[in-house]
Structure formats: C-alpha cells, structure tokens
Short mmCIF file of C-alpha atoms and ligand atoms in Angstrom, two decimals:
data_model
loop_
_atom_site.label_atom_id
_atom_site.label_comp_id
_atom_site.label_asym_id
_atom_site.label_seq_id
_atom_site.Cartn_x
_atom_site.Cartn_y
_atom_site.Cartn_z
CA UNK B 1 50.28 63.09 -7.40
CA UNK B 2 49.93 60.00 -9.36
CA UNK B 3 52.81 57.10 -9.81
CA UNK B 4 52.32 53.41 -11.72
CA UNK B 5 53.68 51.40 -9.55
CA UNK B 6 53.24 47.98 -11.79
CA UNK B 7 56.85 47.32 -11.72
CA UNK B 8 57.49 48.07 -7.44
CA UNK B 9 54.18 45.81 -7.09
CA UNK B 10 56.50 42.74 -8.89
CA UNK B 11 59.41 44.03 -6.58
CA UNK B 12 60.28 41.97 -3.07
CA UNK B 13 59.00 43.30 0.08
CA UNK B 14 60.87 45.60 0.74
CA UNK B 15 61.91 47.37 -2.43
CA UNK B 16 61.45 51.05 -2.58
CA UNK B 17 61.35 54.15 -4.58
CA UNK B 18 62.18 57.94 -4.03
CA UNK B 19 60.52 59.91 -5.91
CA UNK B 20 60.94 64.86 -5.92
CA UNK B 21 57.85 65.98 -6.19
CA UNK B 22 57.30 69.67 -7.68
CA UNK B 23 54.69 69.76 -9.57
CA UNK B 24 51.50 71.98 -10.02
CA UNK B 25 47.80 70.34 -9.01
CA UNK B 26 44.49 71.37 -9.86
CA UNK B 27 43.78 74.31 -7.59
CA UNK B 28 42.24 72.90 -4.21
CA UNK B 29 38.62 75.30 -3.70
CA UNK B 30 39.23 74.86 0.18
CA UNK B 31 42.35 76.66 0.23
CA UNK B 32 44.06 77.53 -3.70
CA UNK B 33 46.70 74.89 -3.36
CA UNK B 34 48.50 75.32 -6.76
CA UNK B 35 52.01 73.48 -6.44
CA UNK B 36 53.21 70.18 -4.69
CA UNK B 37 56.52 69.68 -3.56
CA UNK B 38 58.50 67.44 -1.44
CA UNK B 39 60.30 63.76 -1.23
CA UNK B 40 58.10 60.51 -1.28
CA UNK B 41 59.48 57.56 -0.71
CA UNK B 42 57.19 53.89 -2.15
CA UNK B 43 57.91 50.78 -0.15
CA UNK B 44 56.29 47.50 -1.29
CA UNK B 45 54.73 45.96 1.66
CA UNK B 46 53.40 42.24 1.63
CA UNK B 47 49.95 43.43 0.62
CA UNK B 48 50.56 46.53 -0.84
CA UNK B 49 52.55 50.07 -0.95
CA UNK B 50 53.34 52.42 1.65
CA UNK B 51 53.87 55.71 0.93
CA UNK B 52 55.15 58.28 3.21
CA UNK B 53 56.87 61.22 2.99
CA UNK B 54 57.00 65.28 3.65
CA UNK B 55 55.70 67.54 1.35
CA UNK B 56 55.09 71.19 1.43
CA UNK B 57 51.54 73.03 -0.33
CA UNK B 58 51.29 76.60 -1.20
CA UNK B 59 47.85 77.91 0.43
CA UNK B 60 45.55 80.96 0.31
CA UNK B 61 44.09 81.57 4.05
CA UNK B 62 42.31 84.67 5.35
CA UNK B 63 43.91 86.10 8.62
CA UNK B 64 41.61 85.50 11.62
CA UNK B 65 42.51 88.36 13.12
CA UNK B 66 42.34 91.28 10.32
CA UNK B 67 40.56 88.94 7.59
CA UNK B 68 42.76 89.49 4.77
CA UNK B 69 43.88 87.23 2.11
CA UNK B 70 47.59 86.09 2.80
CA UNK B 71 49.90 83.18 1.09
CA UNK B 72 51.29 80.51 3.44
CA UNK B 73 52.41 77.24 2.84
CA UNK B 74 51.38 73.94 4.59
CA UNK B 75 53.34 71.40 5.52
CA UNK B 76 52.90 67.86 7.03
CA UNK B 77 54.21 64.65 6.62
CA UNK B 78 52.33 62.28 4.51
CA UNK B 79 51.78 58.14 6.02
CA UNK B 80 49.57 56.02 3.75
CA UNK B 81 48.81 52.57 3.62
CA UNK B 82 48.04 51.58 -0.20
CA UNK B 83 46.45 48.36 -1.52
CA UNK B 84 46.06 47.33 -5.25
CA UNK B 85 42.89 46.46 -6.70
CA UNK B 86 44.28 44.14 -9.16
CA UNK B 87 46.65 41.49 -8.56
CA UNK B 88 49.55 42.67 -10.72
CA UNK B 89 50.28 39.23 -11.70
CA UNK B 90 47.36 37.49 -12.94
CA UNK B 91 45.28 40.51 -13.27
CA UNK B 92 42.85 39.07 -11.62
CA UNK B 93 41.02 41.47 -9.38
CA UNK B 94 41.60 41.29 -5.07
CA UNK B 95 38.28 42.05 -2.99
CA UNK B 96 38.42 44.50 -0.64
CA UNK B 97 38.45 43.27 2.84
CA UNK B 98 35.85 45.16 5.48
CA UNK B 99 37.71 46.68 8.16
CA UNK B 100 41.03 46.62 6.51
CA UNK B 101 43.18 49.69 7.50
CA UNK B 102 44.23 51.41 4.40
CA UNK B 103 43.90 54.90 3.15
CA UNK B 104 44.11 54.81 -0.75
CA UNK B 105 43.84 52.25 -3.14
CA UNK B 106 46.05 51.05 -6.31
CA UNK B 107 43.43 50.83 -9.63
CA UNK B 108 43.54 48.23 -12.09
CA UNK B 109 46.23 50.04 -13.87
CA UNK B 110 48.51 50.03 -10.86
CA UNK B 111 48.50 53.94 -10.55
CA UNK B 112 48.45 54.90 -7.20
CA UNK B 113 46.69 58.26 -6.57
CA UNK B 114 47.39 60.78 -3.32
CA UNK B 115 45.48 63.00 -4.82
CA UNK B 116 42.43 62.77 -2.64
CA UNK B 117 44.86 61.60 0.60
CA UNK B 118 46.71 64.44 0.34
CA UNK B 119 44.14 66.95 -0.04
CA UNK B 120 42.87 65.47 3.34
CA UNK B 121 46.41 66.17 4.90
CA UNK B 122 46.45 69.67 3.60
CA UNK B 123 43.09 70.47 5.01
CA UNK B 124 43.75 68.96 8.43
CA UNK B 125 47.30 70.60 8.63
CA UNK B 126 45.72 74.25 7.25
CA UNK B 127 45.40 75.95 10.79
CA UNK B 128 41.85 76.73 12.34
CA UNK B 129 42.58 80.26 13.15
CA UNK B 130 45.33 81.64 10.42
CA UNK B 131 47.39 84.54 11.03
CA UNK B 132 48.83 86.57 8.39
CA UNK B 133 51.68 86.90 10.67
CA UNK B 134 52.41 86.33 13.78
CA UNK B 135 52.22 90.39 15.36
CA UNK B 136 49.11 91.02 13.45
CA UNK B 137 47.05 93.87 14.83
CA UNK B 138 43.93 92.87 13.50
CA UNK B 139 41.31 95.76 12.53
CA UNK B 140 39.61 98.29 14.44
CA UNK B 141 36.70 97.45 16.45
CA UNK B 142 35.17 101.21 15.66
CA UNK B 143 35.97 102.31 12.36
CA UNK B 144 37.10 98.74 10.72
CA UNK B 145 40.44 99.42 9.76
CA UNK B 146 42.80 97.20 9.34
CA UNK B 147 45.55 98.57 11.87
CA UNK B 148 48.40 96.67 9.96
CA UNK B 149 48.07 99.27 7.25
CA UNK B 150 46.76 102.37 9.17
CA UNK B 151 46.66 103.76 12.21
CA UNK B 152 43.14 105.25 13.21
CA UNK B 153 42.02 107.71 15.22
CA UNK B 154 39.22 106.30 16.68
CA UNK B 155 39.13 107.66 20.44
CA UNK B 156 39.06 104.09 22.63
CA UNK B 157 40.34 101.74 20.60
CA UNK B 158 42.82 99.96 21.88
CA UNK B 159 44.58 103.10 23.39
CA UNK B 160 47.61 100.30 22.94
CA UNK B 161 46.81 97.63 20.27
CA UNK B 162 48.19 95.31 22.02
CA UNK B 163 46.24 94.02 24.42
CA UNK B 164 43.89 92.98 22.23
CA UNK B 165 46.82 91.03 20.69
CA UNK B 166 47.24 90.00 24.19
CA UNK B 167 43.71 89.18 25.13
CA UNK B 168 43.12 86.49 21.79
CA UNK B 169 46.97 85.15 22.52
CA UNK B 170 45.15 84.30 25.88
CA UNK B 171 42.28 83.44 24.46
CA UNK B 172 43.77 81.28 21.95
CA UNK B 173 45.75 79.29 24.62
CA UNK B 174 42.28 78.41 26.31
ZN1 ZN Y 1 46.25 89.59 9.85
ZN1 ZN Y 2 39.40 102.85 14.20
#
C-alpha cells in the first residue's frame, strides 16, 4: 500500500487524490491477510498528507468457541496523519519534531507507505474472541467434538447445546 506522492506534495492545501485499492500484500503472520481492497482518498495538508479511507482485509482466525480455522474479512476505516521527510522542493531534509502527532511518514522519495499503519488497523479491528459464525456450537466438553459437524452421544453434555451458547453470550456481554 505504497503511493509517490511527489506531485500532491507540490499541490495547494487542499488538493486530493482517490485512489481503488485491490491489490494482494505480503501475507500478514498475525492473521494471513493476502488482499487489500477499498477507496483511499490523499489530501495535502499544510505540513503533510492525510490519508483516510475504508478498506476491507481478508483474514484467517480460529473460532473461539470450536477452534477451527475460518476466513473472515476485516474491515475498518483507515485515519492517518502523514509527514514527509524531505522537503519536496529543495530536497532538503525536515527534522522530525518530538511530540508531533503523526502516524506514518513520507521518505525521501516521497512514497508514502500504510503498510505498517494498516497492519496496525487490521490487528486492532481482528476481534478478540472470533466466531466462525455467529450460532456456533462449539465442541464437546467430553468427547471433543466439534458439535457443528457431529452430534455426540456423550451422556451430559449439553442435554441442549444451547445453553452453553447461552452461558458465553452472557459471559461475553460481561
Ligand atoms: Zn466455531
Ligand atoms: Zn461429546
């Protein structure tokens, strides 16, 4: 998720660019994000660029209720502050001020780079406790079986699954 954005840096305040974003990424370890896709909108600021935007991830989770592997995607809106490094003028380079608010910065080539921003958005927007859908049974506390795929025999298990369903909605609410 890279864009040079030499010529929107010489731009007035104000300018902007849209930009469709599909493409494929290098496959996040925290979660197998593969493929990028959304609208992102560049607006030169007085200092820098700010990017925002809404993008949709695929992701890998496993359910945290019967622990398989299911596809989801994650989505979240993307707000980021971006200075440059390099004064696109002169080429001359700008210092970084302590305490200044900004998220990403602009390198000396002018290529601005979500790449680590957004993998921050996709981990904070991945959900804590996954579900591979919403009714999901779970497994058996007895025999292990995953009671979206069988039904077990197992004498007291949840004589009716749901209320273990129940219990963790309540739980969850907590
Ligand atoms: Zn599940
Ligand atoms: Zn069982």
């Amino acid at each position: 998720v890279q864009f040079n954005v030499s010529q929107l840096l010489k731009d007035s305040v104000g300018s902007s660019r849209c930009y469709t974003i599909d493409q494929a990424v290098e496959r996040l370890p925290e979660n197998g994000t593969s493929q990028i896709s959304g609208a992102l909108t560049l607006v030169r600021t007085d200092r820098g660029v700010w990017a925002k935007g809404i993008l949709t991830t695929n992701a890998e989770s496993s359910c945290s209720r019967c622990l398989c592997n299911f596809l989801h995607s994650v989505q979240f809106s993307l707000n980021e502050i971006c200075l440059p490094t390099t004064d696109v003028h002169t080429g001359i380079p700008i210092p970084v001020v302590s305490g200044d608010d900004f998220s990403c910065s602009i390198d000396n080539k002018h290529t601005l780079d979500l790449h680590e921003a957004v993998r921050q958005y996709i981990i904070i927007n991945t959900p804590m406790k996954p579900l591979c859908q919403s009714d999901c049974l779970g497994i058996c506390q007895k025999c292990g079986s995953n009671l979206n795929n069988v039904l077990c025999v197992c004498p007291d298990k949840a004589k009716d699954p749901k209320w273990t369903v129940l219990l963790e909605a309540f739980a969850g609410h907590n």
